[in-house]
Each structure stands twice: as structure tokens, then as C-alpha cells.
GROMACS .gro file of C-alpha atoms in nm:
model
  340
    1MET     CA    1  -1.024  -2.547   4.506
    2MET     CA    2  -0.882  -2.323   4.242
    3ILE     CA    3  -0.825  -2.633   4.025
    4ASN     CA    4  -1.199  -2.635   3.959
    5GLU     CA    5  -1.144  -2.297   3.776
    6ILE     CA    6  -0.909  -2.453   3.547
    7ASP     CA    7  -1.125  -2.451   3.245
    8GLY     CA    8  -1.149  -2.071   3.266
    9VAL     CA    9  -0.790  -2.045   3.124
   10GLY     CA   10  -0.744  -2.013   2.756
   11TRP     CA   11  -0.529  -2.334   2.719
   12GLU     CA   12  -0.637  -2.378   2.346
   13SER     CA   13  -0.462  -2.052   2.271
   14MET     CA   14  -0.142  -2.177   2.397
   15GLY     CA   15   0.097  -2.439   2.275
   16HIS     CA   16   0.351  -2.695   2.416
   17ALA     CA   17   0.617  -2.902   2.253
   18TYR     CA   18   0.370  -3.126   2.056
   19GLY     CA   19   0.089  -2.874   1.982
   20PRO     CA   20  -0.201  -2.693   2.138
   21ALA     CA   21  -0.204  -2.698   2.520
   22SER     CA   22  -0.556  -2.795   2.549
   23ASP     CA   23  -0.461  -3.135   2.719
   24VAL     CA   24  -0.268  -2.947   3.004
   25PRO     CA   25  -0.568  -2.907   3.247
   26GLY     CA   26  -0.637  -3.266   3.220
   27TRP     CA   27  -0.281  -3.353   3.325
   28LEU     CA   28  -0.295  -3.096   3.611
   29GLN     CA   29  -0.617  -3.262   3.735
   30GLY     CA   30  -0.460  -3.603   3.699
   31MET     CA   31  -0.169  -3.510   3.920
   32ALA     CA   32  -0.416  -3.477   4.196
   33SER     CA   33  -0.580  -3.805   4.116
   34ALA     CA   34  -0.619  -4.089   4.394
   35ASP     CA   35  -0.496  -4.340   4.134
   36PRO     CA   36  -0.129  -4.355   4.140
   37GLY     CA   37  -0.124  -4.472   3.782
   38VAL     CA   38  -0.313  -4.171   3.660
   39ARG     CA   39  -0.077  -3.945   3.859
   40ASP     CA   40   0.236  -4.102   3.707
   41GLU     CA   41   0.096  -4.067   3.358
   42SER     CA   42  -0.019  -3.700   3.422
   43PHE     CA   43   0.328  -3.602   3.552
   44SER     CA   44   0.509  -3.784   3.287
   45ASN     CA   45   0.286  -3.626   3.013
   46PHE     CA   46   0.341  -3.269   3.157
   47TYR     CA   47   0.726  -3.307   3.172
   48SER     CA   48   0.731  -3.459   2.813
   49ALA     CA   49   0.508  -3.164   2.659
   50ALA     CA   50   0.461  -2.857   2.875
   51HIS     CA   51   0.815  -2.881   3.020
   52HIS     CA   52   0.987  -3.053   2.742
   53GLN     CA   53   1.356  -3.106   2.803
   54GLY     CA   54   1.319  -2.809   3.051
   55ASP     CA   55   1.141  -2.567   2.811
   56ILE     CA   56   0.916  -2.304   2.964
   57TYR     CA   57   0.596  -2.220   2.757
   58PRO     CA   58   0.308  -2.000   2.816
   59CYS     CA   59   0.113  -2.295   2.934
   60THR     CA   60   0.394  -2.380   3.166
   61ALA     CA   61   0.357  -2.040   3.338
   62ALA     CA   62  -0.014  -2.057   3.344
   63SER     CA   63   0.001  -2.389   3.535
   64LEU     CA   64   0.202  -2.249   3.816
   65PRO     CA   65  -0.093  -2.111   4.033
   66PHE     CA   66  -0.274  -2.473   4.013
   67LEU     CA   67   0.055  -2.633   4.102
   68PHE     CA   68   0.104  -2.417   4.415
   69GLU     CA   69  -0.256  -2.486   4.523
   70MET     CA   70  -0.205  -2.849   4.483
   71ALA     CA   71   0.129  -2.853   4.678
   72GLY     CA   72  -0.053  -2.655   4.948
   73SER     CA   73  -0.353  -2.875   4.993
   74LEU     CA   74  -0.320  -3.174   5.242
   75VAL     CA   75  -0.567  -3.370   5.022
   76THR     CA   76  -0.317  -3.387   4.744
   77PRO     CA   77  -0.184  -3.750   4.740
   78ASP     CA   78   0.179  -3.655   4.606
   79ARG     CA   79   0.268  -3.314   4.715
   80GLY     CA   80   0.644  -3.384   4.700
   81SER     CA   81   0.623  -3.451   4.341
   82VAL     CA   82   0.435  -3.124   4.270
   83ILE     CA   83   0.689  -2.908   4.454
   84GLU     CA   84   0.963  -3.103   4.263
   85LEU     CA   85   0.781  -2.993   3.943
   86LEU     CA   86   0.765  -2.634   4.078
   87LEU     CA   87   1.153  -2.653   4.151
   88SER     CA   88   1.232  -2.789   3.807
   89ILE     CA   89   1.040  -2.501   3.636
   90GLY     CA   90   1.187  -2.242   3.844
   91GLN     CA   91   1.546  -2.375   3.809
   92GLU     CA   92   1.506  -2.365   3.424
   93CYS     CA   93   1.367  -2.005   3.439
   94LEU     CA   94   1.677  -1.878   3.638
   95ASP     CA   95   1.897  -2.039   3.373
   96MET     CA   96   1.727  -1.849   3.101
   97ASP     CA   97   1.844  -1.483   3.002
   98PRO     CA   98   1.574  -1.261   3.161
   99GLU     CA   99   1.613  -0.997   2.888
  100ALA     CA  100   1.571  -1.247   2.611
  101VAL     CA  101   1.266  -1.335   2.390
  102TYR     CA  102   1.225  -1.709   2.317
  103PHE     CA  103   1.009  -1.873   2.066
  104THR     CA  104   0.754  -2.157   2.095
  105PRO     CA  105   0.748  -2.442   1.851
  106ASP     CA  106   0.492  -2.265   1.632
  107GLY     CA  107   0.709  -1.955   1.611
  108THR     CA  108   0.532  -1.733   1.858
  109GLU     CA  109   0.742  -1.496   2.067
  110SER     CA  110   0.749  -1.579   2.446
  111ARG     CA  111   0.882  -1.452   2.777
  112ALA     CA  112   0.701  -1.706   2.982
  113HIS     CA  113   1.019  -1.771   3.179
  114VAL     CA  114   0.988  -1.403   3.303
  115ASP     CA  115   0.604  -1.463   3.385
  116ALA     CA  116   0.682  -1.779   3.558
  117LEU     CA  117   0.956  -1.644   3.787
  118GLU     CA  118   0.724  -1.366   3.882
  119VAL     CA  119   0.459  -1.605   3.983
  120ILE     CA  120   0.694  -1.823   4.188
  121GLY     CA  121   0.831  -1.503   4.343
  122GLU     CA  122   0.497  -1.392   4.444
  123ARG     CA  123   0.419  -1.709   4.611
  124ALA     CA  124   0.773  -1.802   4.743
  125GLU     CA  125   0.664  -1.737   5.114
  126VAL     CA  126   0.493  -2.070   5.123
  127PHE     CA  127   0.820  -2.240   5.101
  128VAL     CA  128   0.902  -2.116   5.443
  129ARG     CA  129   0.599  -2.331   5.563
  130TRP     CA  130   0.668  -2.633   5.336
  131VAL     CA  131   1.027  -2.671   5.473
  132MET     CA  132   0.864  -2.754   5.822
  133ASP     CA  133   0.611  -2.992   5.660
  134PRO     CA  134   0.607  -3.337   5.853
  135ASP     CA  135   0.639  -3.521   5.517
  136GLU     CA  136   1.005  -3.549   5.412
  137GLU     CA  137   0.912  -3.578   5.042
  138VAL     CA  138   0.762  -3.226   5.081
  139ARG     CA  139   1.049  -3.081   5.285
  140ARG     CA  140   1.333  -3.178   5.047
  141PRO     CA  141   1.223  -2.988   4.730
  142ALA     CA  142   1.086  -2.702   4.955
  143ILE     CA  143   1.435  -2.657   5.102
  144GLU     CA  144   1.590  -2.594   4.743
  145CYS     CA  145   1.305  -2.378   4.651
  146LEU     CA  146   1.349  -2.160   4.959
  147GLY     CA  147   1.724  -2.125   4.881
  148LEU     CA  148   1.650  -2.022   4.518
  149PHE     CA  149   1.326  -1.817   4.520
  150LEU     CA  150   1.257  -1.631   4.867
  151ALA     CA  151   1.346  -1.268   4.786
  152ASP     CA  152   1.424  -1.184   5.148
  153SER     CA  153   1.769  -1.361   5.150
  154ALA     CA  154   1.843  -1.284   5.535
  155ARG     CA  155   1.518  -1.466   5.622
  156ALA     CA  156   1.589  -1.752   5.388
  157LEU     CA  157   1.934  -1.799   5.559
  158GLU     CA  158   1.773  -1.786   5.904
  159VAL     CA  159   1.505  -2.042   5.823
  160LEU     CA  160   1.758  -2.280   5.650
  161ARG     CA  161   2.015  -2.274   5.945
  162SER     CA  162   1.717  -2.354   6.185
  163LEU     CA  163   1.646  -2.666   5.987
  164LEU     CA  164   1.978  -2.825   6.060
  165PRO     CA  165   1.942  -2.966   6.406
  166GLY     CA  166   1.745  -3.282   6.416
  167SER     CA  167   1.733  -3.344   6.033
  168GLY     CA  168   1.827  -3.665   5.865
  169THR     CA  169   2.157  -3.675   5.673
  170VAL     CA  170   2.017  -3.609   5.328
  171GLN     CA  171   1.807  -3.328   5.444
  172ARG     CA  172   2.103  -3.170   5.621
  173LEU     CA  173   2.305  -3.189   5.314
  174LEU     CA  174   2.036  -3.008   5.117
  175VAL     CA  175   2.012  -2.741   5.391
  176VAL     CA  176   2.391  -2.686   5.353
  177ARG     CA  177   2.375  -2.673   4.975
  178ALA     CA  178   2.079  -2.427   4.998
  179VAL     CA  179   2.269  -2.192   5.237
  180ALA     CA  180   2.544  -2.176   4.965
  181THR     CA  181   2.284  -2.115   4.701
  182VAL     CA  182   2.160  -1.803   4.901
  183ALA     CA  183   2.513  -1.691   4.956
  184LEU     CA  184   2.584  -1.706   4.577
  185ARG     CA  185   2.262  -1.525   4.460
  186ASP     CA  186   2.285  -1.233   4.713
  187ALA     CA  187   2.610  -1.050   4.816
  188ALA     CA  188   2.433  -0.898   5.113
  189VAL     CA  189   2.422  -1.224   5.294
  190HIS     CA  190   2.728  -1.382   5.137
  191GLY     CA  191   2.967  -1.320   5.417
  192ALA     CA  192   2.718  -1.447   5.692
  193ALA     CA  193   2.645  -1.772   5.506
  194ALA     CA  194   3.007  -1.819   5.417
  195GLY     CA  195   3.101  -1.775   5.780
  196TRP     CA  196   2.835  -2.023   5.895
  197LEU     CA  197   2.964  -2.284   5.642
  198GLU     CA  198   3.311  -2.240   5.756
  199GLU     CA  199   3.209  -2.269   6.124
  200LEU     CA  200   3.019  -2.582   6.046
  201ALA     CA  201   3.295  -2.743   5.853
  202GLY     CA  202   3.517  -2.719   6.151
  203ASP     CA  203   3.267  -2.833   6.415
  204THR     CA  204   3.379  -3.185   6.513
  205ALA     CA  205   3.053  -3.239   6.696
  206LYS     CA  206   2.873  -3.267   6.363
  207VAL     CA  207   2.874  -3.586   6.165
  208PRO     CA  208   3.154  -3.587   5.881
  209GLU     CA  209   2.904  -3.588   5.585
  210VAL     CA  210   2.770  -3.261   5.710
  211ARG     CA  211   3.118  -3.114   5.754
  212LEU     CA  212   3.220  -3.241   5.418
  213ALA     CA  213   2.911  -3.066   5.269
  214ALA     CA  214   3.001  -2.748   5.452
  215LEU     CA  215   3.366  -2.765   5.333
  216VAL     CA  216   3.273  -2.813   4.975
  217HIS     CA  217   2.991  -2.551   4.966
  218ARG     CA  218   3.211  -2.288   5.149
  219ALA     CA  219   3.457  -2.345   4.876
  220ARG     CA  220   3.190  -2.291   4.613
  221CYS     CA  221   3.113  -1.952   4.776
  222THR     CA  222   3.457  -1.828   4.700
  223PRO     CA  223   3.601  -2.060   4.417
  224GLY     CA  224   3.890  -1.823   4.350
  225GLU     CA  225   4.002  -1.858   4.691
  226LEU     CA  226   4.042  -2.263   4.689
  227GLY     CA  227   4.353  -2.338   4.885
  228ASP     CA  228   4.567  -2.652   4.887
  229ALA     CA  229   4.436  -2.752   5.220
  230VAL     CA  230   4.071  -2.800   5.106
  231VAL     CA  231   4.121  -3.149   4.925
  232PRO     CA  232   4.338  -3.305   5.208
  233ALA     CA  233   4.061  -3.195   5.453
  234ALA     CA  234   3.786  -3.354   5.228
  235VAL     CA  235   3.982  -3.668   5.213
  236GLY     CA  236   4.017  -3.674   5.589
  237LEU     CA  237   3.628  -3.631   5.627
  238ILE     CA  238   3.566  -3.910   5.370
  239ARG     CA  239   3.796  -4.134   5.595
  240GLU     CA  240   3.585  -4.042   5.891
  241ILE     CA  241   3.274  -4.132   5.702
  242GLU     CA  242   3.435  -4.473   5.627
  243GLN     CA  243   3.510  -4.533   5.983
  244ALA     CA  244   3.168  -4.465   6.092
  245GLU     CA  245   3.018  -4.718   5.839
  246THR     CA  246   2.899  -5.045   5.994
  247GLY     CA  247   2.916  -5.348   5.767
  248GLY     CA  248   2.958  -5.214   5.405
  249GLY     CA  249   3.108  -5.526   5.268
  250ASP     CA  250   3.093  -5.623   4.904
  251GLU     CA  251   2.757  -5.800   4.950
  252ALA     CA  252   2.602  -5.493   5.108
  253PRO     CA  253   2.327  -5.325   4.898
  254CYS     CA  254   2.379  -4.994   4.747
  255GLY     CA  255   2.186  -4.713   4.925
  256ALA     CA  256   2.015  -4.569   4.623
  257GLU     CA  257   1.705  -4.487   4.816
  258ALA     CA  258   1.907  -4.240   5.029
  259GLU     CA  259   1.963  -4.003   4.753
  260PRO     CA  260   1.653  -3.756   4.676
  261ASP     CA  261   1.726  -3.698   4.310
  262VAL     CA  262   1.653  -4.041   4.193
  263ALA     CA  263   1.329  -4.225   4.174
  264ALA     CA  264   1.274  -4.592   4.112
  265GLY     CA  265   1.186  -4.686   3.753
  266ALA     CA  266   0.816  -4.779   3.690
  267ALA     CA  267   0.737  -5.125   3.554
  268PRO     CA  268   0.707  -5.119   3.163
  269SER     CA  269   0.359  -5.123   3.018
  270PRO     CA  270   0.232  -5.450   2.898
  271GLY     CA  271   0.344  -5.549   2.557
  272VAL     CA  272   0.659  -5.361   2.548
  273PRO     CA  273   0.926  -5.576   2.375
  274PRO     CA  274   1.184  -5.710   2.640
  275GLN     CA  275   1.483  -5.555   2.440
  276VAL     CA  276   1.311  -5.211   2.462
  277ALA     CA  277   1.238  -5.269   2.828
  278ALA     CA  278   1.592  -5.378   2.892
  279ALA     CA  279   1.735  -5.072   2.731
  280PHE     CA  280   1.526  -4.832   2.943
  281LYS     CA  281   1.615  -5.007   3.240
  282ASP     CA  282   1.979  -4.982   3.162
  283LEU     CA  283   1.932  -4.616   3.106
  284GLU     CA  284   1.773  -4.569   3.449
  285GLN     CA  285   2.041  -4.766   3.624
  286HIS     CA  286   2.317  -4.567   3.447
  287GLY     CA  287   2.177  -4.238   3.593
  288ARG     CA  288   2.109  -4.367   3.938
  289VAL     CA  289   2.292  -4.236   4.235
  290HIS     CA  290   2.386  -4.473   4.514
  291ALA     CA  291   2.518  -4.261   4.797
  292PRO     CA  292   2.398  -3.935   4.980
  293THR     CA  293   2.733  -3.786   4.936
  294THR     CA  294   2.759  -3.847   4.557
  295SER     CA  295   2.607  -3.524   4.422
  296LEU     CA  296   2.809  -3.335   4.685
  297LEU     CA  297   3.131  -3.479   4.562
  298GLU     CA  298   3.041  -3.430   4.194
  299ALA     CA  299   2.990  -3.066   4.274
  300PHE     CA  300   3.349  -3.084   4.434
  301HIS     CA  301   3.501  -3.230   4.121
  302THR     CA  302   3.340  -2.963   3.906
  303LEU     CA  303   3.496  -2.710   4.140
  304LEU     CA  304   3.833  -2.848   4.119
  305GLY     CA  305   3.821  -2.850   3.748
  306ASP     CA  306   4.170  -2.920   3.597
  307ARG     CA  307   4.345  -2.981   3.928
  308VAL     CA  308   4.378  -3.337   3.810
  309SER     CA  309   4.630  -3.470   4.083
  310GLU     CA  310   4.403  -3.340   4.350
  311ARG     CA  311   4.089  -3.499   4.182
  312SER     CA  312   4.283  -3.816   4.143
  313ALA     CA  313   4.369  -3.825   4.525
  314LEU     CA  314   4.006  -3.764   4.609
  315LEU     CA  315   3.881  -4.034   4.362
  316ALA     CA  316   4.130  -4.278   4.505
  317GLU     CA  317   3.973  -4.223   4.846
  318GLN     CA  318   3.637  -4.262   4.720
  319LEU     CA  319   3.720  -4.593   4.541
  320CYS     CA  320   3.837  -4.736   4.875
  321SER     CA  321   3.536  -4.639   5.060
  322ALA     CA  322   3.360  -4.908   5.288
  323ASP     CA  323   3.031  -4.819   5.118
  324PRO     CA  324   2.977  -5.003   4.793
  325GLY     CA  325   2.763  -4.727   4.674
  326VAL     CA  326   3.028  -4.467   4.714
  327ARG     CA  327   3.285  -4.696   4.537
  328TYR     CA  328   3.022  -4.750   4.246
  329ASP     CA  329   2.954  -4.377   4.187
  330ALA     CA  330   3.330  -4.317   4.211
  331ILE     CA  331   3.389  -4.539   3.928
  332ARG     CA  332   3.150  -4.313   3.711
  333MET     CA  333   3.335  -4.001   3.833
  334ALA     CA  334   3.675  -4.147   3.746
  335LYS     CA  335   3.549  -4.209   3.390
  336GLU     CA  336   3.428  -3.863   3.361
  337LEU     CA  337   3.774  -3.734   3.491
  338ILE     CA  338   3.949  -3.941   3.226
  339GLY     CA  339   3.717  -3.829   2.956
  340GLN     CA  340   3.783  -3.466   3.043
   0.00000   0.00000   0.00000
């Protein structure tokens, strides 16, 4: 494996948030460890130092070939987490100015974000294979990567559309969002993608969650054309979702495990004072998402912006949902609306 050549990289000449990057190869090797504790610590250290608060350093870009190899190897124990790290690095690079020069903590000029995107672009074809992987934890981040990084937008659109039949609800929501991502980044496929979303939103044979996702992301494609009928249509679909719920009483558990963006918190290390552990547990719970449609509805509220009466009508429907997870997340969204 290429990971065995890791010592041939001049890590000591690079830096990260806390100093020289000589510890990065150890973290990369630890990500492939058979020991879950070693893997968790390695990922945590890499995110904390080599991808600190989303920063991209030369050592971050230099890590990408090794991350791609780990993600592609069936012997890697946690390939999904590796691809999530690739996704996070790539998303941060896309948010940075491609013409800008940034500076590392020691004052060195850096265009590592450009280098990183070049590496990801050169290897983006592998996402086509990974979105077909039997492991759902591999497919989910790969779907988002495919929408963001495959240069052939028409092919990305074709592959994404082929994934919709037979997928679980969460994966179908990711597919719909990724189609909108492709439409927004390439005008050449915008019309085809937007047309597919519009057709999907009106297809009564599809489950209401998917139709709601298509409705919202179709609106994202052309935010200037947001008409008065979109919110009533969304409210109608939320009601359809409620009608499809079974159970969902006040004692029913929230479905946090259904949302791909949230992982369960790890147990605190021995010797951590209880008040510190409680504070971190509270932070983890505060950021948790409890329903698969939550991130979708958050995007819809962002799209609606200052249309307060329509957002209020949407929130009222969410707060009346039969799913306690939807209600719980709607309370936070209501707070955000009031704060804005």
C-alpha cells in the first residue's frame, strides 16, 4: 500500500495549527488501525491540527493521496469516515478564494487549497465507484463528493439519478441534494437537473420525503423564482409525511440515528471531572439532529430568508408533526427565526 511510503514525504518541513506536521503520518496510519480507539484518536487529532476549524495546510493537501488509498482499500476498517474527511477538506477548499494566497500559522504563504482541489479532481472518478459500494457509510459521503467534485457534470447527473430507485430515505435525500449541487455548479446541466427535480417533486408515486426534497432543491436552483405556491406545497408534503408515520407518540424515541451528519458522542476519558463531561455532553446534544428531513427544512428556511409569515406557517406545521424528532428540531429552528 502507498501508506507504507508515507515516510518519503517531507512532513517536517510543513506545519499545522500547532506546529510541525511530523505527527501527521502517524495519524494517517492510525486511521487504518484495527483498534477503534486508535482510529478515533487519529481522526480527532487530524481534524484538530491538520484540518483545524476547516483550515487547509500544505500537510492537509499532502495527506490526500494517502486518504484516497485508504478509502479505496477494502481492508480499511472505517472507509466511510475517511471519505467524510475527504469531503470536509474538499468543501472547505471550494469555499476559499482560488486566486488568494493564505498564510500558515508560522507566516508561510500557502495555496494548499488549490493543490488539494487539484488532487481531489484528479481522483474524482473513484466517487462513481464508491456511490455503488455495498457499505451505506461509504455511499453517503461519496454521493456528496460526486456532486461536488466530478468534472463531468453530465455524467455526475446521470449516475446520481440512477441511484434513486431502491435507496433508503436518507440516501435518496442526499441524492436529490447532490443533483441540485451539480445544477448550481454547472450551467450546462442546470436545465436538465432542475427539470428532473421538478418532475420528481410532482411524482405522487414517490414517498413524500423525497418529493419534499425535490421541491426544496428545485427552488434552490432558481431562488429568484420562488413563488407563492412553494410553501403551501411543502406544508402539504409535511402533512403527508405525518400521515405516513406509525406510532410517533410523545414517548417515542427521536430518530437521531437516521441523520447522517451526526455521530454518537464517545465516552469521556477516565479522570475527566463530571462537570466537564456534562458540559461536552450538552454541546453534543445541542448540535444533534433528530429527523432525516431536518437539514432539508433548515435549507428551506435559509432559502425563504425574510419571508417571515411563510416561515412561521412552515414552522407551525413542523411543530405539530407526529414525529417527536421533527418537533424537537423545529423548536431550534423557531428560536433561530426569532433570533434573526
